CSV table of C-alpha atoms in Angstrom, one decimal:
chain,number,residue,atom,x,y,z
A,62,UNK,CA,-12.7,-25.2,-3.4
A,63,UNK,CA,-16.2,-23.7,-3.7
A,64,UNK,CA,-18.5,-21.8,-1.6
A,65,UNK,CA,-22.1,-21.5,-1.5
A,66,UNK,CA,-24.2,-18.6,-1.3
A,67,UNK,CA,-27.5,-18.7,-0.9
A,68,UNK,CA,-30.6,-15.9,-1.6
A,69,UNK,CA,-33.9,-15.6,-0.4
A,70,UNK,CA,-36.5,-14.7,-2.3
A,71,UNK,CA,-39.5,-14.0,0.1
A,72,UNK,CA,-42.7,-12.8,-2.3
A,73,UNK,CA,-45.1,-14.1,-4.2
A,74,UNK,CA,-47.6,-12.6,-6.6
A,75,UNK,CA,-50.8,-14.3,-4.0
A,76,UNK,CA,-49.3,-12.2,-1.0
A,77,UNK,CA,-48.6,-15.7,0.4
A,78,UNK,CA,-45.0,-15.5,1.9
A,79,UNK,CA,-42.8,-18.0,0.3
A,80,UNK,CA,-39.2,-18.8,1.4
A,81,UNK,CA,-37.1,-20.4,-1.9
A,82,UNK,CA,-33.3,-20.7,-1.6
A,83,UNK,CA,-30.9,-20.3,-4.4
A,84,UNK,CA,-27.4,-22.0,-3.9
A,85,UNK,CA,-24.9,-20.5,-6.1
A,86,UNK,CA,-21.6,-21.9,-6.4
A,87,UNK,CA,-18.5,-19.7,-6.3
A,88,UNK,CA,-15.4,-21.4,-7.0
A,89,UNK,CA,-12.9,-20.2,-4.2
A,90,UNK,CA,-8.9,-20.5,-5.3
A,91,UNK,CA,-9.8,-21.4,-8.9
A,92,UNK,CA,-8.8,-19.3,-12.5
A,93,UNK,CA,-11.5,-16.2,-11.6
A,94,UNK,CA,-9.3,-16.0,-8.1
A,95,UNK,CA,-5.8,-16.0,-9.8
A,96,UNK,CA,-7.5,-13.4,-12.9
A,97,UNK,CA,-8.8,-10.8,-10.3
A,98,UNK,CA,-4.9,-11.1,-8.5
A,99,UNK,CA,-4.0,-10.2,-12.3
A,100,UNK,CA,-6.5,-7.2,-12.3
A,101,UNK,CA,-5.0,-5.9,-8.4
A,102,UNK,CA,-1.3,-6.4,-9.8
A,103,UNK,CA,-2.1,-4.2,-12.8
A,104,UNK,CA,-4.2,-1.7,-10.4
A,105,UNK,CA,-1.2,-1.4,-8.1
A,106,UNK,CA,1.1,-1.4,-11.4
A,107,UNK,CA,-0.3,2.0,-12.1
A,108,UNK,CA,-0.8,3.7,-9.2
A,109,UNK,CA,1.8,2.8,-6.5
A,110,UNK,CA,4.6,1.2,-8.2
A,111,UNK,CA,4.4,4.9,-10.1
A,112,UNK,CA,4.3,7.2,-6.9
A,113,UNK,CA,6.8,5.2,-5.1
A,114,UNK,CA,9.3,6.2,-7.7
A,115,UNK,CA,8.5,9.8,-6.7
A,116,UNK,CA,12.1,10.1,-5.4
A,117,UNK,CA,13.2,10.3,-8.9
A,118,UNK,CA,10.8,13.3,-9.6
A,119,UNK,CA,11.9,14.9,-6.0
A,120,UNK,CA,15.7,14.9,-7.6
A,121,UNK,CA,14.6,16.8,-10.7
A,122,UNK,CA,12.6,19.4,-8.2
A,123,UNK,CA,15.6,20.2,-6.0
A,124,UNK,CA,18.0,20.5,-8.9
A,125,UNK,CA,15.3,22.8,-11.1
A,126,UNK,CA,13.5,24.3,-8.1
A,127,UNK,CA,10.2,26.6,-8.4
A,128,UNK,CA,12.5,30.3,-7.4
A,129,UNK,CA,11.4,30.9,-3.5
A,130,UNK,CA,10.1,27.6,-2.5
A,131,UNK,CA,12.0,25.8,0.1
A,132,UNK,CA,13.1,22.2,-0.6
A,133,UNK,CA,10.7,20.4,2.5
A,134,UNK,CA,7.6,21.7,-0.1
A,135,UNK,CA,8.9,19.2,-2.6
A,136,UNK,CA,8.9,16.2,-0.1
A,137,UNK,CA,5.3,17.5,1.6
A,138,UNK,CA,3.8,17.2,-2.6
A,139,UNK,CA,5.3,13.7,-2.8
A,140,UNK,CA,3.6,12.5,0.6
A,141,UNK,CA,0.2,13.8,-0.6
A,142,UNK,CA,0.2,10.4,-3.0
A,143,UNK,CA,0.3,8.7,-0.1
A,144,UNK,CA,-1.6,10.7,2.5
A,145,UNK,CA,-4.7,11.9,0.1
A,146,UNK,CA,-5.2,8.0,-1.3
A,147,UNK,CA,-5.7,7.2,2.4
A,148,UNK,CA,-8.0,10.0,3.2
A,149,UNK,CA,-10.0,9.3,0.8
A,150,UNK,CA,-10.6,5.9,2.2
A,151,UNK,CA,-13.9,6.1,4.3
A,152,UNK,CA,-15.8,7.7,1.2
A,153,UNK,CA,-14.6,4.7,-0.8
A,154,UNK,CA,-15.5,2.6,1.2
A,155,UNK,CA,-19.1,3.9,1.5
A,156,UNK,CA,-19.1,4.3,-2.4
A,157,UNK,CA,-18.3,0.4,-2.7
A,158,UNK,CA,-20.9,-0.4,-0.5
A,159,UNK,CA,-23.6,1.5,-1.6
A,160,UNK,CA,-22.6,1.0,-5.5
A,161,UNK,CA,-20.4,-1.8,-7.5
A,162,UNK,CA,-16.4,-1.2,-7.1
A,163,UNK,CA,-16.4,-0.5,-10.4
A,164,UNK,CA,-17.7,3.3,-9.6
A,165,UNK,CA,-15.1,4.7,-7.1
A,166,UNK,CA,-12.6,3.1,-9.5
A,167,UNK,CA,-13.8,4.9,-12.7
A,168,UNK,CA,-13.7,8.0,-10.7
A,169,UNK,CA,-10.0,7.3,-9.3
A,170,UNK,CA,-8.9,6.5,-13.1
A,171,UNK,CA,-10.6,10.2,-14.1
A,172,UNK,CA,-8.6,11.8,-11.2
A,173,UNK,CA,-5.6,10.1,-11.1
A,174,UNK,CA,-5.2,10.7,-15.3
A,175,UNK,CA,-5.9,14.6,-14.7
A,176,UNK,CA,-3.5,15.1,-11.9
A,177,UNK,CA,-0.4,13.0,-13.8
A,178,UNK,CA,-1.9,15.7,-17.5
A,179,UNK,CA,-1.9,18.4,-15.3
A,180,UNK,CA,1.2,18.2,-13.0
A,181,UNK,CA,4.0,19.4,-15.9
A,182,UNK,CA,2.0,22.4,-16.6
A,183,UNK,CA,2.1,23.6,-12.3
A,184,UNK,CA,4.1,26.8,-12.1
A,185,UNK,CA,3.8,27.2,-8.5
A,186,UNK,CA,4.4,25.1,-5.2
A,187,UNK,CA,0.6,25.3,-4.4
A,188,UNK,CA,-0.5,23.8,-8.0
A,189,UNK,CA,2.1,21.3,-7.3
A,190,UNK,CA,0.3,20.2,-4.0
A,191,UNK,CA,-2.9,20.2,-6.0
A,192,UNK,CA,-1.8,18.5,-9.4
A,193,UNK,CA,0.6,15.8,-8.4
A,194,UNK,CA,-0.3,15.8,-5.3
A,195,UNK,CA,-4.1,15.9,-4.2
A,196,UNK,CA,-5.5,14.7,-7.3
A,197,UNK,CA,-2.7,11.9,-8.5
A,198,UNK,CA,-3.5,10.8,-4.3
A,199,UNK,CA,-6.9,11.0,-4.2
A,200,UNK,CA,-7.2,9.4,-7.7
A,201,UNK,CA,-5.0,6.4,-6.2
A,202,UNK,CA,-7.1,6.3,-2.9
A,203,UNK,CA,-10.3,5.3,-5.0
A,204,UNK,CA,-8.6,2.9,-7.4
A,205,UNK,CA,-6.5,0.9,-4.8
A,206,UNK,CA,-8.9,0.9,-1.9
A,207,UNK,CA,-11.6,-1.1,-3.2
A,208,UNK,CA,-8.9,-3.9,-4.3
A,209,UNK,CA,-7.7,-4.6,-0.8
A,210,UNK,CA,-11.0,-6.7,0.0
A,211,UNK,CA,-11.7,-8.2,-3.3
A,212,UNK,CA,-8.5,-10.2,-2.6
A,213,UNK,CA,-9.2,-12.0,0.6
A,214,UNK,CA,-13.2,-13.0,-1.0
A,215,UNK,CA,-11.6,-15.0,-3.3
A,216,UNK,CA,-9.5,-17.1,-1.7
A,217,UNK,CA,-9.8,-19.1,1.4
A,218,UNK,CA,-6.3,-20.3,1.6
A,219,UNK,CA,-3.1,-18.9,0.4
A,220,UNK,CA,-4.4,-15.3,1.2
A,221,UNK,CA,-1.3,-13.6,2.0
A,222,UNK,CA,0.5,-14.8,-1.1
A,223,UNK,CA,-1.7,-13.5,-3.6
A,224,UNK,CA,-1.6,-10.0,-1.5
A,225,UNK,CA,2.4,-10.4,-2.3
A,226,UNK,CA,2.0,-11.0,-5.5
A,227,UNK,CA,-0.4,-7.6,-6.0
A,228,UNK,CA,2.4,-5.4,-3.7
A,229,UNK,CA,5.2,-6.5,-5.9
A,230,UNK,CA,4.4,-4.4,-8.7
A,231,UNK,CA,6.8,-1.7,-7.0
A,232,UNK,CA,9.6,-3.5,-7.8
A,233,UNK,CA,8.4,-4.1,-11.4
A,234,UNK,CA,7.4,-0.8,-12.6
A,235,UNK,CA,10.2,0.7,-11.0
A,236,UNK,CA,12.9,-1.4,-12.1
A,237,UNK,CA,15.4,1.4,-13.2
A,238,UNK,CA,14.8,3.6,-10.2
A,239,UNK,CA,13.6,1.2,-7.1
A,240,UNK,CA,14.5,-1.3,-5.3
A,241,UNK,CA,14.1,-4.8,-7.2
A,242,UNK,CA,14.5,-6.7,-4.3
A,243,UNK,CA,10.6,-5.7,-4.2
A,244,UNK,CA,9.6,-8.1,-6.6
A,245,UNK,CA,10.4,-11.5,-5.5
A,246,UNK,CA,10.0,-10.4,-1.7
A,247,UNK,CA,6.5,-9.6,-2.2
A,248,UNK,CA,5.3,-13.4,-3.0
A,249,UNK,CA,7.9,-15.0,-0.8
A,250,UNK,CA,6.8,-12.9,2.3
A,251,UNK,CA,3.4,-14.1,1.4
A,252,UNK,CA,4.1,-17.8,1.1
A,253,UNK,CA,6.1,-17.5,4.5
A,254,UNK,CA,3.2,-15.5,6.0
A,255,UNK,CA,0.6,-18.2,4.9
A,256,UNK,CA,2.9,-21.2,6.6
A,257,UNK,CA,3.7,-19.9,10.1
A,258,UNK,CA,0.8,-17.4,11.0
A,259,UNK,CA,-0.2,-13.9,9.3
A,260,UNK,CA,0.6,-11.3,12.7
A,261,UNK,CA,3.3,-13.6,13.8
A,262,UNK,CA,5.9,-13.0,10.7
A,263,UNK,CA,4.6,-9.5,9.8
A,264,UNK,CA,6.0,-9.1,13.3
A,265,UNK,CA,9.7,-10.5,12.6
A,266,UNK,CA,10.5,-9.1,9.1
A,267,UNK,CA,9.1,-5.9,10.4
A,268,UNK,CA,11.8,-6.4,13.3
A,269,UNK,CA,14.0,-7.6,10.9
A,270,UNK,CA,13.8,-4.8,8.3
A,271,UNK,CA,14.7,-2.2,11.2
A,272,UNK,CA,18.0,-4.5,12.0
A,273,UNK,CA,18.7,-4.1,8.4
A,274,UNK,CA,18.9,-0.6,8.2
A,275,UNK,CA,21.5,-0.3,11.0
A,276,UNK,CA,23.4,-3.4,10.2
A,277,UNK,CA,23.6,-3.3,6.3
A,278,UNK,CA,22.4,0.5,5.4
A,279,UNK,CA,24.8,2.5,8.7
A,280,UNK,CA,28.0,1.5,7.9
A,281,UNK,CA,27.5,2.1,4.1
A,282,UNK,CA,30.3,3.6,2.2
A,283,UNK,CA,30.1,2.3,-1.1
A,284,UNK,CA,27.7,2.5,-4.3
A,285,UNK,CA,28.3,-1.6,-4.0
A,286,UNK,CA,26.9,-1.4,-0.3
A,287,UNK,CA,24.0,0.3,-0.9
A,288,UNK,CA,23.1,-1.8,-3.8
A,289,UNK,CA,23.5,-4.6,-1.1
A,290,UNK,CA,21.2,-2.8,1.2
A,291,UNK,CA,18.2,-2.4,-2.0
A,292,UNK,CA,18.7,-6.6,-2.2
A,293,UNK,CA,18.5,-7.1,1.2
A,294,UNK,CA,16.1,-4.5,2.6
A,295,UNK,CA,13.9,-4.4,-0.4
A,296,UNK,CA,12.5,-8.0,-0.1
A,297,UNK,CA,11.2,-6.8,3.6
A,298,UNK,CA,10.5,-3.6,3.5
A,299,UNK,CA,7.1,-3.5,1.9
A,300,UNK,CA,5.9,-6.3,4.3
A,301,UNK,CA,2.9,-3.7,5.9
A,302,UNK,CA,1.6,-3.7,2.3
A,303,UNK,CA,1.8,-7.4,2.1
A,304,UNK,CA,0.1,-8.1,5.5
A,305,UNK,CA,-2.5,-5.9,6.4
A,306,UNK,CA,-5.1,-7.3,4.1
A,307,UNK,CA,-4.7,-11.0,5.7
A,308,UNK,CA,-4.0,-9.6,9.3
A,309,UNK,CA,-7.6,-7.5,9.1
A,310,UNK,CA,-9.6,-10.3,7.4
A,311,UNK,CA,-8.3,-12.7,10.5
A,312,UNK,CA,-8.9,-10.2,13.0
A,313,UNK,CA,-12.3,-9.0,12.0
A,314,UNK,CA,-13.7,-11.2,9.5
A,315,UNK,CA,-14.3,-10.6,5.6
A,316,UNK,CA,-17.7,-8.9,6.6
A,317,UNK,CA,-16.1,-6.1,8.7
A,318,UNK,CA,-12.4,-6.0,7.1
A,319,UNK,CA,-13.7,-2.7,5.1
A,320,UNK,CA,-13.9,-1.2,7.9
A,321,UNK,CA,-11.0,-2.0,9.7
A,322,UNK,CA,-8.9,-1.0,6.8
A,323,UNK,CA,-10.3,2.5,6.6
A,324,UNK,CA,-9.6,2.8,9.9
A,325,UNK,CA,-6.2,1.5,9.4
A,326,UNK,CA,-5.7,4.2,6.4
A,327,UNK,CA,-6.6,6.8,8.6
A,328,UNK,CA,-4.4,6.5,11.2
A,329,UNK,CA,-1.5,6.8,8.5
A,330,UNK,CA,-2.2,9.8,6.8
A,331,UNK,CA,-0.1,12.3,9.3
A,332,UNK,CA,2.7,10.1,9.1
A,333,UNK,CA,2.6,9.3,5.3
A,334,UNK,CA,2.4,13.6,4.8
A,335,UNK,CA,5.3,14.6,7.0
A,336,UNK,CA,7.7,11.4,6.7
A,337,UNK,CA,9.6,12.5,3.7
A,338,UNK,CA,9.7,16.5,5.1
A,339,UNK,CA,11.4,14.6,8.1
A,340,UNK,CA,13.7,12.8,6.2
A,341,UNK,CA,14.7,16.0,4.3
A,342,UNK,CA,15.3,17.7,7.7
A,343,UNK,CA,17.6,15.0,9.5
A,344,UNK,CA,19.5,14.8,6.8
A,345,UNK,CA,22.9,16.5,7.3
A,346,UNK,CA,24.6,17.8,4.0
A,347,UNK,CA,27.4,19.0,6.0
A,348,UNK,CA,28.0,16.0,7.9
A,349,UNK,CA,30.6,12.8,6.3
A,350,UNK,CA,27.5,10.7,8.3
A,351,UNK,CA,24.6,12.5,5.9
A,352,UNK,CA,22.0,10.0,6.7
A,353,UNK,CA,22.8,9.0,10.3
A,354,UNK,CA,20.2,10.5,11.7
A,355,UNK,CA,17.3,9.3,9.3
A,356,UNK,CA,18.8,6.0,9.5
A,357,UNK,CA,18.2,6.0,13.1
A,358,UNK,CA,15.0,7.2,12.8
A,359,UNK,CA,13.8,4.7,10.5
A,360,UNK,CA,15.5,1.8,12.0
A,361,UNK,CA,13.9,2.7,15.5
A,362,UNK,CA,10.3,3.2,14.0
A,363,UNK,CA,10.5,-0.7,12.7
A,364,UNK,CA,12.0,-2.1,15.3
A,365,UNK,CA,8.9,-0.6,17.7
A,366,UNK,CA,6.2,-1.6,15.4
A,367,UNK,CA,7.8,-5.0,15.1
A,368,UNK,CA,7.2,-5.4,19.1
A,369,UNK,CA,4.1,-4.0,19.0
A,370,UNK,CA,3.0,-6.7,16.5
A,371,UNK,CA,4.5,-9.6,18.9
A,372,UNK,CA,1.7,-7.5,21.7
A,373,UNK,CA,-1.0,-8.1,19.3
A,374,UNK,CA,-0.2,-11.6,18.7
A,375,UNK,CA,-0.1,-12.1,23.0
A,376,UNK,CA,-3.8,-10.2,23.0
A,377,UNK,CA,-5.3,-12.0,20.1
């Protein structure tokens, strides 16, 4: 499918205004489309699909911990990924509009290469925070970012399935630490997404991925079981990441889904800092129930946002 853009050219060298039009022709869903889903797979490949393993560097810190430094420190410098690439989010987006994408991005490779360098060397919490946290975040902030509206330029239909397709690189790059479900559920939620309506299935498999955790992940007892749980949660889980790219574009329009999606980033960062800090303090090491209480907790924060998705399909 192609597109046509036109630009207008409105001087001439005898100070005569003169209106000429220029159509370009920009192939929409064709090889370009499908290489720049290549280039925000590999993007995510090495930025995300690398933090979200951070549980495996959170289970070396507890076991080898910095002498004086409580354990919630450890989950508050693994959020900071998360929260810091969001904060960053309005300067991005004003870099990207004032400049090419390719700007912000060279400075997120720069940051995001010194903080990984850098983060081995930290002998205290704070350079921790700073390292692995702050810089690796904010380094991810300016090379993710700027990907998340590329996406939806390109392709008219079938937008939700090539935003799959970039979010499943968690389950790729994480293969001997993560959950692989990850990797197909990615492209399948996106291919589901496309067919019955964007905000409508976010909706259920957000609903659905809260039912999961007390039906499959509560009444685990097993290694088996919780493997069960990764394959059955993992396909779901990630659906936000999937969605909110479509959902914004239909909501607001290509022109203003920037926007919208720095606004969306910022209203995460508080939770993305303090979720794993939470998680650390409801668990219960005493307890034969050790995760009942962050189960709860997580299952009832899906299940809300899934209903409060179906209240944004009634008002749309």
């Amino acid at each position: 499918m192609r597109g046509r853009r036109s630009f207008r050219d409105r001087e001439a060298p005898t100070g005569v205004v003169v209106e000429t039009i220029t159509a370009v022709d920009i192939v929409l869903d064709g090889g370009c489309s499908w290489a720049c889903v290549l280039a925000c797979f590999l993007v995510n490949f090495f930025t995300w699909g690398i933090v979200s393993s951070y549980g495996v560097f959170l289970a070396y810190y507890l076991n080898n911990a910095i002498p004086d430094d409580l354990d919630f420190k450890y989950g508050i410098s693994g959020n900071l990924d998360f929260s810091a690439a969001m904060l960053v989010a309005p300067l991005v987006t004003i870099l990207v509009g004032l400049y090419v994408i390719h700007i912000p991005m060279l400075i997120g490779i720069v940051l995001l290469t010194t903080g990984l360098v850098a983060a081995p060397f930290a002998q205290r919490i704070w350079e921790l925070f700073l390292t692995q946290g702050a810089l690796v975040g904010s380094g991810i902030g300016c090379t993710y970012i700027p990907t998340m509206s590329i996406l939806a330029q390109w392709f008219r239909k079938r937008r939700s399935l090539v935003y799959g397709i970039s979010a499943s690189e968690m389950g790729v790059v994480g293969l001997p630490f993560f959950i692989q479900g990850k990797i197909l559920g990615g492209p399948f939620i996106g291919i589901l997404s496309d067919l019955f309506g964007h905000i409508e299935f976010a909706g259920i498999l957000t609903f659905i991925c809260g039912l999961t955790i007390f039906a499959v992940w509560m009444p685990v007892t097993s290694y088996a079981a919780c493997i069960l749980f990764a394959f059955v949660n993992g396909p779901v889980f990630g659906v936000y990441w999937v969605t909110v790219g479509p959902i914004s574009a239909e909501l607001v329009g290509l022109v203003k889904q920037p926007r919208l999606l720095s606004l969306n980033w910022m209203t995460i960062v508080l939770p993305l800092t303090f979720t794993e800090v939470i998680g650390l303090y409801l668990r219960r090491h005493t307890s034969q129930y050790e995760f009942l209480y962050l189960q709860v907790y997580a299952g009832t924060a899906y299940i809300v946002a899934g209903l409060l998705m179906v209240e944004l399909r009634r008002v749309h």
